[in-house]
PDB file of C-alpha atoms in Angstrom:
ATOM      1  CA  MET G1401     118.341 136.874 152.880  1.00 58.00           C
ATOM      2  CA  SER G1402     119.587 140.175 154.443  1.00 60.00           C
ATOM      3  CA  ASP G1403     121.875 142.510 152.637  1.00 63.00           C
ATOM      4  CA  LYS G1404     123.022 143.619 156.010  1.00 77.00           C
ATOM      5  CA  ALA G1405     126.180 142.552 157.867  1.00 92.00           C
ATOM      6  CA  PHE G1406     125.880 140.507 160.722  1.00 95.00           C
ATOM      7  CA  THR G1407     128.037 139.125 163.607  1.00 97.00           C
ATOM      8  CA  PRO G1408     128.544 135.644 164.730  1.00 97.00           C
ATOM      9  CA  ASP G1409     126.941 136.370 167.675  1.00 96.00           C
ATOM     10  CA  GLU G1410     123.591 137.483 165.811  1.00 97.00           C
ATOM     11  CA  MET G1411     123.896 134.315 163.272  1.00 98.00           C
ATOM     12  CA  MET G1412     123.964 132.060 166.417  1.00 97.00           C
ATOM     13  CA  THR G1413     121.005 133.751 168.180  1.00 97.00           C
ATOM     14  CA  ILE G1414     119.014 133.743 164.832  1.00 98.00           C
ATOM     15  CA  ALA G1415     119.874 129.955 164.115  1.00 98.00           C
ATOM     16  CA  ALA G1416     118.807 129.142 167.537  1.00 97.00           C
ATOM     17  CA  ALA G1417     115.679 131.057 167.453  1.00 97.00           C
ATOM     18  CA  ARG G1418     114.726 129.019 164.012  1.00 98.00           C
ATOM     19  CA  ALA G1419     115.035 125.575 165.854  1.00 97.00           C
ATOM     20  CA  LEU G1420     111.900 126.512 167.890  1.00 97.00           C
ATOM     21  CA  LYS G1421     108.131 126.021 166.628  1.00 97.00           C
ATOM     22  CA  ASN G1422     105.111 127.815 167.442  1.00 97.00           C
ATOM     23  CA  ASP G1423     103.525 125.037 169.619  1.00 97.00           C
ATOM     24  CA  ASP G1424     106.629 124.614 171.723  1.00 97.00           C
ATOM     25  CA  VAL G1425     106.643 125.096 175.551  1.00 97.00           C
ATOM     26  CA  CYS G1426     110.254 126.323 176.277  1.00 96.00           C
ATOM     27  CA  PHE G1427     111.695 126.682 179.811  1.00 95.00           C
ATOM     28  CA  VAL G1428     114.354 129.560 179.089  1.00 91.00           C
ATOM     29  CA  GLY G1429     117.681 130.554 180.358  1.00 82.00           C
ATOM     30  CA  ILE G1430     118.952 134.252 180.997  1.00 84.00           C
ATOM     31  CA  GLY G1431     121.420 135.323 178.332  1.00 86.00           C
ATOM     32  CA  ALA G1432     121.682 133.765 174.722  1.00 88.00           C
ATOM     33  CA  PRO G1433     118.789 131.440 175.203  1.00 88.00           C
ATOM     34  CA  SER G1434     116.587 134.179 176.187  1.00 93.00           C
ATOM     35  CA  ALA G1435     117.304 136.051 173.125  1.00 94.00           C
ATOM     36  CA  ALA G1436     116.800 133.241 170.949  1.00 95.00           C
ATOM     37  CA  CYS G1437     113.437 132.241 172.266  1.00 95.00           C
ATOM     38  CA  ASN G1438     112.142 136.032 172.104  1.00 96.00           C
ATOM     39  CA  VAL G1439     113.253 136.283 168.551  1.00 97.00           C
ATOM     40  CA  ALA G1440     111.359 133.181 167.804  1.00 97.00           C
ATOM     41  CA  ARG G1441     108.600 134.700 169.429  1.00 97.00           C
ATOM     42  CA  LEU G1442     108.486 137.923 167.539  1.00 98.00           C
ATOM     43  CA  THR G1443     108.968 136.368 164.206  1.00 98.00           C
ATOM     44  CA  HIS G1444     107.866 132.737 163.068  1.00 97.00           C
ATOM     45  CA  ALA G1445     106.595 131.416 166.437  1.00 97.00           C
ATOM     46  CA  PRO G1446     104.249 133.969 168.156  1.00 97.00           C
ATOM     47  CA  ASP G1447     102.140 131.451 169.922  1.00 97.00           C
ATOM     48  CA  ILE G1448     105.531 129.746 171.492  1.00 97.00           C
ATOM     49  CA  THR G1449     104.739 129.554 175.335  1.00 97.00           C
ATOM     50  CA  LEU G1450     108.127 130.966 177.205  1.00 96.00           C
ATOM     51  CA  ILE G1451     108.406 129.872 180.851  1.00 95.00           C
ATOM     52  CA  TYR G1452     111.078 131.173 183.285  1.00 92.00           C
ATOM     53  CA  GLU G1453     112.236 129.615 186.320  1.00 89.00           C
ATOM     54  CA  SER G1454     110.892 132.186 188.632  1.00 90.00           C
ATOM     55  CA  GLY G1455     107.431 130.864 187.547  1.00 93.00           C
ATOM     56  CA  THR G1456     106.249 133.275 184.900  1.00 95.00           C
ATOM     57  CA  ILE G1457     103.954 131.119 182.377  1.00 96.00           C
ATOM     58  CA  GLY G1458     103.546 132.670 178.729  1.00 96.00           C
ATOM     59  CA  THR G1459     105.627 135.652 179.183  1.00 95.00           C
ATOM     60  CA  ALA G1460     105.793 138.135 176.540  1.00 95.00           C
ATOM     61  CA  PRO G1461     108.950 140.389 177.472  1.00 94.00           C
ATOM     62  CA  ASP G1462     109.470 143.552 175.396  1.00 94.00           C
ATOM     63  CA  VAL G1463     113.020 144.045 176.663  1.00 94.00           C
ATOM     64  CA  LEU G1464     115.451 140.864 177.644  1.00 94.00           C
ATOM     65  CA  PRO G1465     115.305 140.316 181.308  1.00 91.00           C
ATOM     66  CA  LEU G1466     118.571 140.744 183.592  1.00 89.00           C
ATOM     67  CA  SER G1467     117.496 137.526 185.496  1.00 87.00           C
ATOM     68  CA  ILE G1468     114.545 135.172 186.025  1.00 86.00           C
ATOM     69  CA  GLY G1469     113.232 137.729 188.854  1.00 85.00           C
ATOM     70  CA  ASP G1470     113.313 140.707 186.426  1.00 89.00           C
ATOM     71  CA  GLY G1471     109.605 142.246 187.025  1.00 89.00           C
ATOM     72  CA  GLU G1472     109.313 142.586 183.056  1.00 89.00           C
ATOM     73  CA  LEU G1473     108.761 138.507 182.832  1.00 93.00           C
ATOM     74  CA  CYS G1474     105.883 138.940 185.711  1.00 93.00           C
ATOM     75  CA  ASP G1475     104.348 141.885 184.094  1.00 94.00           C
ATOM     76  CA  THR G1476     103.967 140.323 180.846  1.00 94.00           C
ATOM     77  CA  ALA G1477     102.996 136.699 181.759  1.00 95.00           C
ATOM     78  CA  VAL G1478      99.808 135.177 181.330  1.00 95.00           C
ATOM     79  CA  THR G1479     100.265 133.821 184.730  1.00 96.00           C
ATOM     80  CA  THR G1480     102.859 133.273 187.393  1.00 95.00           C
ATOM     81  CA  VAL G1481     102.969 130.408 189.697  1.00 95.00           C
ATOM     82  CA  GLY G1482     105.181 129.215 192.718  1.00 94.00           C
ATOM     83  CA  VAL G1483     108.783 127.629 191.946  1.00 91.00           C
ATOM     84  CA  PRO G1484     107.666 124.405 193.444  1.00 93.00           C
ATOM     85  CA  GLU G1485     104.447 124.175 191.295  1.00 94.00           C
ATOM     86  CA  MET G1486     106.795 125.475 188.236  1.00 93.00           C
ATOM     87  CA  PHE G1487     109.300 122.352 188.737  1.00 93.00           C
ATOM     88  CA  ARG G1488     107.167 119.635 190.186  1.00 93.00           C
ATOM     89  CA  TYR G1489     103.884 120.145 187.803  1.00 94.00           C
ATOM     90  CA  TRP G1490     105.485 121.757 184.693  1.00 93.00           C
ATOM     91  CA  LEU G1491     108.895 120.680 184.549  1.00 95.00           C
ATOM     92  CA  GLN G1492     108.825 117.331 186.199  1.00 93.00           C
ATOM     93  CA  GLY G1493     105.371 116.546 184.839  1.00 94.00           C
ATOM     94  CA  GLY G1494     106.768 116.482 181.430  1.00 94.00           C
ATOM     95  CA  ARG G1495     105.163 119.614 179.807  1.00 95.00           C
ATOM     96  CA  ILE G1496     108.115 121.213 178.982  1.00 96.00           C
ATOM     97  CA  THR G1497     108.939 120.477 175.083  1.00 97.00           C
ATOM     98  CA  ILE G1498     112.385 122.532 174.841  1.00 97.00           C
ATOM     99  CA  GLY G1499     114.631 123.526 177.731  1.00 96.00           C
ATOM    100  CA  PHE G1500     116.930 126.045 176.624  1.00 91.00           C
ATOM    101  CA  LEU G1501     120.254 126.156 178.021  1.00 92.00           C
ATOM    102  CA  GLY G1502     123.741 127.848 178.279  1.00 91.00           C
ATOM    103  CA  ALA G1503     127.108 126.819 179.219  1.00 93.00           C
ATOM    104  CA  ALA G1504     130.539 127.987 180.837  1.00 94.00           C
ATOM    105  CA  GLN G1505     131.874 124.381 180.001  1.00 97.00           C
ATOM    106  CA  LEU G1506     130.493 121.981 177.519  1.00 98.00           C
ATOM    107  CA  ASP G1507     131.873 118.433 176.591  1.00 98.00           C
ATOM    108  CA  ARG G1508     130.937 116.606 173.232  1.00 98.00           C
ATOM    109  CA  PHE G1509     128.490 114.488 175.037  1.00 98.00           C
ATOM    110  CA  GLY G1510     126.434 117.652 175.773  1.00 98.00           C
ATOM    111  CA  ASN G1511     127.473 117.782 179.784  1.00 98.00           C
ATOM    112  CA  ILE G1512     127.288 121.114 181.072  1.00 97.00           C
ATOM    113  CA  ASN G1513     129.653 122.969 183.876  1.00 97.00           C
ATOM    114  CA  THR G1514     128.144 125.920 185.358  1.00 95.00           C
ATOM    115  CA  THR G1515     129.493 125.479 188.846  1.00 96.00           C
ATOM    116  CA  VAL G1516     133.473 125.717 188.998  1.00 96.00           C
ATOM    117  CA  ILE G1517     136.586 125.875 186.924  1.00 95.00           C
ATOM    118  CA  GLY G1518     139.166 123.872 188.360  1.00 95.00           C
ATOM    119  CA  ASP G1519     139.318 122.025 191.550  1.00 94.00           C
ATOM    120  CA  TYR G1520     135.841 122.198 193.171  1.00 93.00           C
ATOM    121  CA  ALA G1521     137.740 122.699 196.710  1.00 93.00           C
ATOM    122  CA  HIS G1522     140.155 125.273 195.078  1.00 93.00           C
ATOM    123  CA  PRO G1523     138.518 126.551 192.090  1.00 92.00           C
ATOM    124  CA  LYS G1524     140.346 128.868 189.615  1.00 94.00           C
ATOM    125  CA  THR G1525     136.692 130.324 189.189  1.00 94.00           C
ATOM    126  CA  ARG G1526     133.886 129.922 190.942  1.00 94.00           C
ATOM    127  CA  LEU G1527     130.453 130.216 188.606  1.00 92.00           C
ATOM    128  CA  PRO G1528     126.926 131.021 189.459  1.00 87.00           C
ATOM    129  CA  GLY G1529     125.979 127.331 189.683  1.00 88.00           C
ATOM    130  CA  GLY G1530     123.232 125.414 188.332  1.00 89.00           C
ATOM    131  CA  GLY G1531     119.922 127.064 189.520  1.00 86.00           C
ATOM    132  CA  GLY G1532     117.230 124.751 187.815  1.00 88.00           C
ATOM    133  CA  ALA G1533     119.575 123.736 185.067  1.00 91.00           C
ATOM    134  CA  PRO G1534     120.236 120.510 186.387  1.00 93.00           C
ATOM    135  CA  GLU G1535     116.470 119.494 186.710  1.00 94.00           C
ATOM    136  CA  ILE G1536     115.571 121.227 183.083  1.00 94.00           C
ATOM    137  CA  ALA G1537     118.381 118.805 181.586  1.00 96.00           C
ATOM    138  CA  GLY G1538     116.733 115.788 183.344  1.00 96.00           C
ATOM    139  CA  SER G1539     113.119 116.465 182.604  1.00 97.00           C
ATOM    140  CA  SER G1540     112.496 118.846 179.565  1.00 97.00           C
ATOM    141  CA  ARG G1541     111.802 116.331 176.493  1.00 97.00           C
ATOM    142  CA  GLU G1542     114.639 117.848 174.749  1.00 97.00           C
ATOM    143  CA  ILE G1543     117.616 120.356 175.299  1.00 97.00           C
ATOM    144  CA  PHE G1544     118.983 122.795 173.191  1.00 97.00           C
ATOM    145  CA  ILE G1545     122.428 124.357 174.101  1.00 96.00           C
ATOM    146  CA  THR G1546     123.734 127.729 172.721  1.00 95.00           C
ATOM    147  CA  MET G1547     127.365 128.841 173.622  1.00 95.00           C
ATOM    148  CA  LYS G1548     130.129 130.541 171.817  1.00 96.00           C
ATOM    149  CA  GLN G1549     132.920 128.419 170.861  1.00 97.00           C
ATOM    150  CA  SER G1550     136.170 128.790 172.591  1.00 97.00           C
ATOM    151  CA  LEU G1551     138.910 126.220 173.917  1.00 97.00           C
ATOM    152  CA  ARG G1552     138.328 126.806 177.587  1.00 95.00           C
ATOM    153  CA  GLY G1553     134.506 126.345 176.948  1.00 97.00           C
ATOM    154  CA  MET G1554     133.993 123.439 174.599  1.00 98.00           C
ATOM    155  CA  VAL G1555     136.528 121.150 176.816  1.00 98.00           C
ATOM    156  CA  ASP G1556     137.395 117.445 176.444  1.00 97.00           C
ATOM    157  CA  LYS G1557     136.427 116.940 180.032  1.00 97.00           C
ATOM    158  CA  ILE G1558     134.289 119.397 182.221  1.00 97.00           C
ATOM    159  CA  ASP G1559     135.570 120.306 185.642  1.00 97.00           C
ATOM    160  CA  PHE G1560     132.171 119.646 187.020  1.00 96.00           C
ATOM    161  CA  PHE G1561     129.021 117.827 186.200  1.00 95.00           C
ATOM    162  CA  THR G1562     126.250 120.376 187.038  1.00 96.00           C
ATOM    163  CA  SER G1563     123.764 119.372 184.086  1.00 96.00           C
ATOM    164  CA  PHE G1564     123.751 115.679 182.681  1.00 97.00           C
ATOM    165  CA  GLY G1565     123.751 115.744 178.710  1.00 97.00           C
ATOM    166  CA  HIS G1566     124.564 112.218 177.588  1.00 98.00           C
ATOM    167  CA  GLY G1567     127.230 111.350 180.040  1.00 97.00           C
ATOM    168  CA  GLU G1568     129.640 108.922 178.657  1.00 97.00           C
ATOM    169  CA  GLY G1569     127.677 108.731 175.368  1.00 97.00           C
ATOM    170  CA  GLY G1570     125.441 106.113 173.793  1.00 97.00           C
ATOM    171  CA  ASP G1571     122.764 104.659 176.209  1.00 97.00           C
ATOM    172  CA  HIS G1572     124.174 106.080 179.374  1.00 97.00           C
ATOM    173  CA  ARG G1573     120.980 108.401 179.824  1.00 96.00           C
ATOM    174  CA  GLN G1574     118.543 105.328 179.837  1.00 95.00           C
ATOM    175  CA  ARG G1575     120.959 103.343 181.690  1.00 96.00           C
ATOM    176  CA  LEU G1576     120.354 105.762 184.462  1.00 96.00           C
ATOM    177  CA  GLY G1577     116.493 105.850 184.328  1.00 95.00           C
ATOM    178  CA  ILE G1578     116.242 109.005 182.319  1.00 95.00           C
ATOM    179  CA  ASP G1579     113.787 108.670 179.910  1.00 94.00           C
ATOM    180  CA  THR G1580     113.956 112.298 178.038  1.00 97.00           C
ATOM    181  CA  LYS G1581     115.995 112.886 174.868  1.00 97.00           C
ATOM    182  CA  GLY G1582     118.595 115.048 176.301  1.00 97.00           C
ATOM    183  CA  PRO G1583     120.768 117.644 174.165  1.00 98.00           C
ATOM    184  CA  THR G1584     119.569 117.293 170.552  1.00 98.00           C
ATOM    185  CA  LEU G1585     120.856 120.551 169.112  1.00 98.00           C
ATOM    186  CA  LEU G1586     124.082 122.877 169.962  1.00 98.00           C
ATOM    187  CA  ILE G1587     124.111 126.093 168.160  1.00 98.00           C
ATOM    188  CA  THR G1588     127.349 128.157 168.309  1.00 98.00           C
ATOM    189  CA  ASP G1589     128.666 131.270 166.761  1.00 97.00           C
ATOM    190  CA  LEU G1590     130.241 128.972 164.199  1.00 98.00           C
ATOM    191  CA  ALA G1591     128.030 125.919 163.594  1.00 98.00           C
ATOM    192  CA  ILE G1592     125.269 123.931 164.296  1.00 98.00           C
ATOM    193  CA  TRP G1593     125.667 120.309 165.865  1.00 98.00           C
ATOM    194  CA  ARG G1594     123.490 117.494 166.189  1.00 98.00           C
ATOM    195  CA  PRO G1595     124.319 114.286 168.600  1.00 98.00           C
ATOM    196  CA  ASP G1596     125.362 111.281 166.544  1.00 97.00           C
ATOM    197  CA  PRO G1597     122.264 108.934 166.754  1.00 96.00           C
ATOM    198  CA  GLU G1598     124.276 106.016 168.347  1.00 97.00           C
ATOM    199  CA  THR G1599     127.503 107.425 170.156  1.00 97.00           C
ATOM    200  CA  LYS G1600     125.393 110.937 171.304  1.00 98.00           C
ATOM    201  CA  GLU G1601     128.634 112.924 170.614  1.00 98.00           C
ATOM    202  CA  PHE G1602     128.048 116.158 168.991  1.00 98.00           C
ATOM    203  CA  THR G1603     128.673 116.400 165.103  1.00 98.00           C
ATOM    204  CA  VAL G1604     128.754 119.376 163.200  1.00 98.00           C
ATOM    205  CA  VAL G1605     125.983 119.437 160.510  1.00 98.00           C
ATOM    206  CA  SER G1606     125.959 123.178 159.333  1.00 98.00           C
ATOM    207  CA  LEU G1607     128.495 125.858 159.151  1.00 98.00           C
ATOM    208  CA  HIS G1608     127.576 129.306 159.450  1.00 98.00           C
ATOM    209  CA  PRO G1609     128.342 131.607 156.439  1.00 97.00           C
ATOM    210  CA  GLY G1610     132.144 132.130 155.779  1.00 97.00           C
ATOM    211  CA  VAL G1611     133.033 129.696 158.865  1.00 98.00           C
ATOM    212  CA  SER G1612     135.428 126.687 157.656  1.00 97.00           C
ATOM    213  CA  LYS G1613     136.157 123.586 159.479  1.00 98.00           C
ATOM    214  CA  ASP G1614     139.579 124.626 160.642  1.00 98.00           C
ATOM    215  CA  ASP G1615     137.490 127.792 162.323  1.00 98.00           C
ATOM    216  CA  VAL G1616     135.528 125.235 164.254  1.00 98.00           C
ATOM    217  CA  GLN G1617     138.390 122.942 165.126  1.00 98.00           C
ATOM    218  CA  GLN G1618     140.536 125.474 166.436  1.00 98.00           C
ATOM    219  CA  THR G1619     138.047 126.814 168.944  1.00 98.00           C
ATOM    220  CA  CYS G1620     137.048 123.292 170.237  1.00 98.00           C
ATOM    221  CA  GLY G1621     138.805 121.297 172.742  1.00 97.00           C
ATOM    222  CA  TRP G1622     138.145 117.800 171.535  1.00 98.00           C
ATOM    223  CA  THR G1623     138.623 116.356 167.876  1.00 98.00           C
ATOM    224  CA  VAL G1624     135.349 117.839 165.944  1.00 98.00           C
ATOM    225  CA  ARG G1625     133.308 115.173 163.992  1.00 98.00           C
ATOM    226  CA  PHE G1626     131.956 116.710 160.746  1.00 98.00           C
ATOM    227  CA  ALA G1627     128.480 115.077 159.066  1.00 97.00           C
ATOM    228  CA  GLU G1628     129.267 113.494 155.724  1.00 94.00           C
ATOM    229  CA  HIS G1629     127.196 115.953 154.004  1.00 94.00           C
ATOM    230  CA  MET G1630     127.352 119.297 155.665  1.00 95.00           C
ATOM    231  CA  GLU G1631     125.135 122.360 154.852  1.00 96.00           C
ATOM    232  CA  GLU G1632     125.459 126.088 154.971  1.00 98.00           C
ATOM    233  CA  THR G1633     123.407 127.994 157.432  1.00 98.00           C
ATOM    234  CA  PRO G1634     121.009 130.130 155.875  1.00 97.00           C
ATOM    235  CA  PRO G1635     121.996 133.782 156.700  1.00 97.00           C
ATOM    236  CA  PRO G1636     119.775 135.996 158.559  1.00 97.00           C
ATOM    237  CA  THR G1637     116.620 137.639 156.636  1.00 97.00           C
ATOM    238  CA  ASP G1638     116.050 141.263 157.196  1.00 97.00           C
ATOM    239  CA  LEU G1639     113.329 140.478 159.648  1.00 97.00           C
ATOM    240  CA  GLU G1640     115.365 138.407 161.717  1.00 97.00           C
ATOM    241  CA  LEU G1641     118.148 140.439 161.901  1.00 97.00           C
ATOM    242  CA  THR G1642     115.762 143.723 162.423  1.00 97.00           C
ATOM    243  CA  THR G1643     113.835 142.026 165.106  1.00 98.00           C
ATOM    244  CA  LEU G1644     117.175 140.899 166.867  1.00 97.00           C
ATOM    245  CA  ARG G1645     118.841 144.213 166.738  1.00 97.00           C
ATOM    246  CA  ASP G1646     115.621 146.262 167.868  1.00 97.00           C
ATOM    247  CA  LEU G1647     115.184 143.997 171.029  1.00 97.00           C
ATOM    248  CA  LYS G1648     118.675 144.451 171.881  1.00 96.00           C
ATOM    249  CA  ALA G1649     118.367 148.200 171.555  1.00 96.00           C
ATOM    250  CA  ARG G1650     115.342 148.454 173.482  1.00 95.00           C
ATOM    251  CA  THR G1651     117.030 146.258 176.277  1.00 94.00           C
ATOM    252  CA  LYS G1652     119.947 148.271 176.414  1.00 93.00           C
ATOM    253  CA  ALA G1653     117.847 151.263 176.695  1.00 93.00           C
ATOM    254  CA  ALA G1654     115.829 150.253 179.342  1.00 89.00           C
ATOM    255  CA  HIS G1655     118.675 148.738 181.337  1.00 85.00           C
ATOM    256  CA  GLU G1656     120.209 152.179 181.078  1.00 85.00           C
ATOM    257  CA  GLY G1657     117.444 154.292 182.004  1.00 72.00           C
ATOM    258  CA  GLN G1658     117.303 155.952 178.695  1.00 55.00           C
ATOM    259  CA  PRO G1659     114.416 156.941 176.679  1.00 53.00           C
ATOM    260  CA  ASP G1660     113.766 154.400 173.770  1.00 47.00           C
ATOM    261  CA  SER G1661     112.183 155.708 170.632  1.00 45.00           C
ATOM    262  CA  GLY G1662     111.694 152.389 169.098  1.00 46.00           C
ATOM    263  CA  LYS G1663     109.710 151.060 172.015  1.00 44.00           C
ATOM    264  CA  ALA G1664     106.513 148.912 171.162  1.00 42.00           C
ATOM    265  CA  ALA G1665     103.393 150.951 171.785  1.00 32.00           C
TER     266      ALA G1665
END
């Protein structure tokens, strides 16, 4: 445990990092998933294999990438392959243990929207789109999702199905012939959620320090289910917090073009 104060975003990132194992092969999304995966690599999972959509395999960036095309990924990768090989051989070949995704909108069954907010033909907001996320959601053995809680983000019904989670719940994935597990973990800035074994509806299994059930419900657009025996998420350790903050500081300095005295040798 750390004596330092920490933010909800830091707790979310560190809780997500803890979920990764040293032998995972992880398909990494940009943003919060990238931060979590690299904190894991720099702490308890040094041998984790991080793969980004652009074809970089075994990458070990010193700073967080701005996009999948960031040169930092290729420069530090064990190897780089073509995108068709990345998807056909690595992803669709069943070699990815964890797909780590974010979401603009998420429903209780782990279905993700990153395409549009509002009507597709006349959207309120047009989002970046799926990229490779729909394929990651279908072909990775498991999916982990990270996002900040909000009423506009965690909704009763998403406006567009970009990446399929558990669909309508229950055995919907299996009925469609999808043989991977789908979303098995949701980490927000307030709690850790896991799908119910039968219904596949996300259920809160752990509250972050200082967070109440009301805090979770007030920032979620559906009626939240809480596990009968909930835990409290262990707060960040000094190592976890220092690793994350140093990573963010190096990233900020690099992207702003400023010298960074804390850059690794």
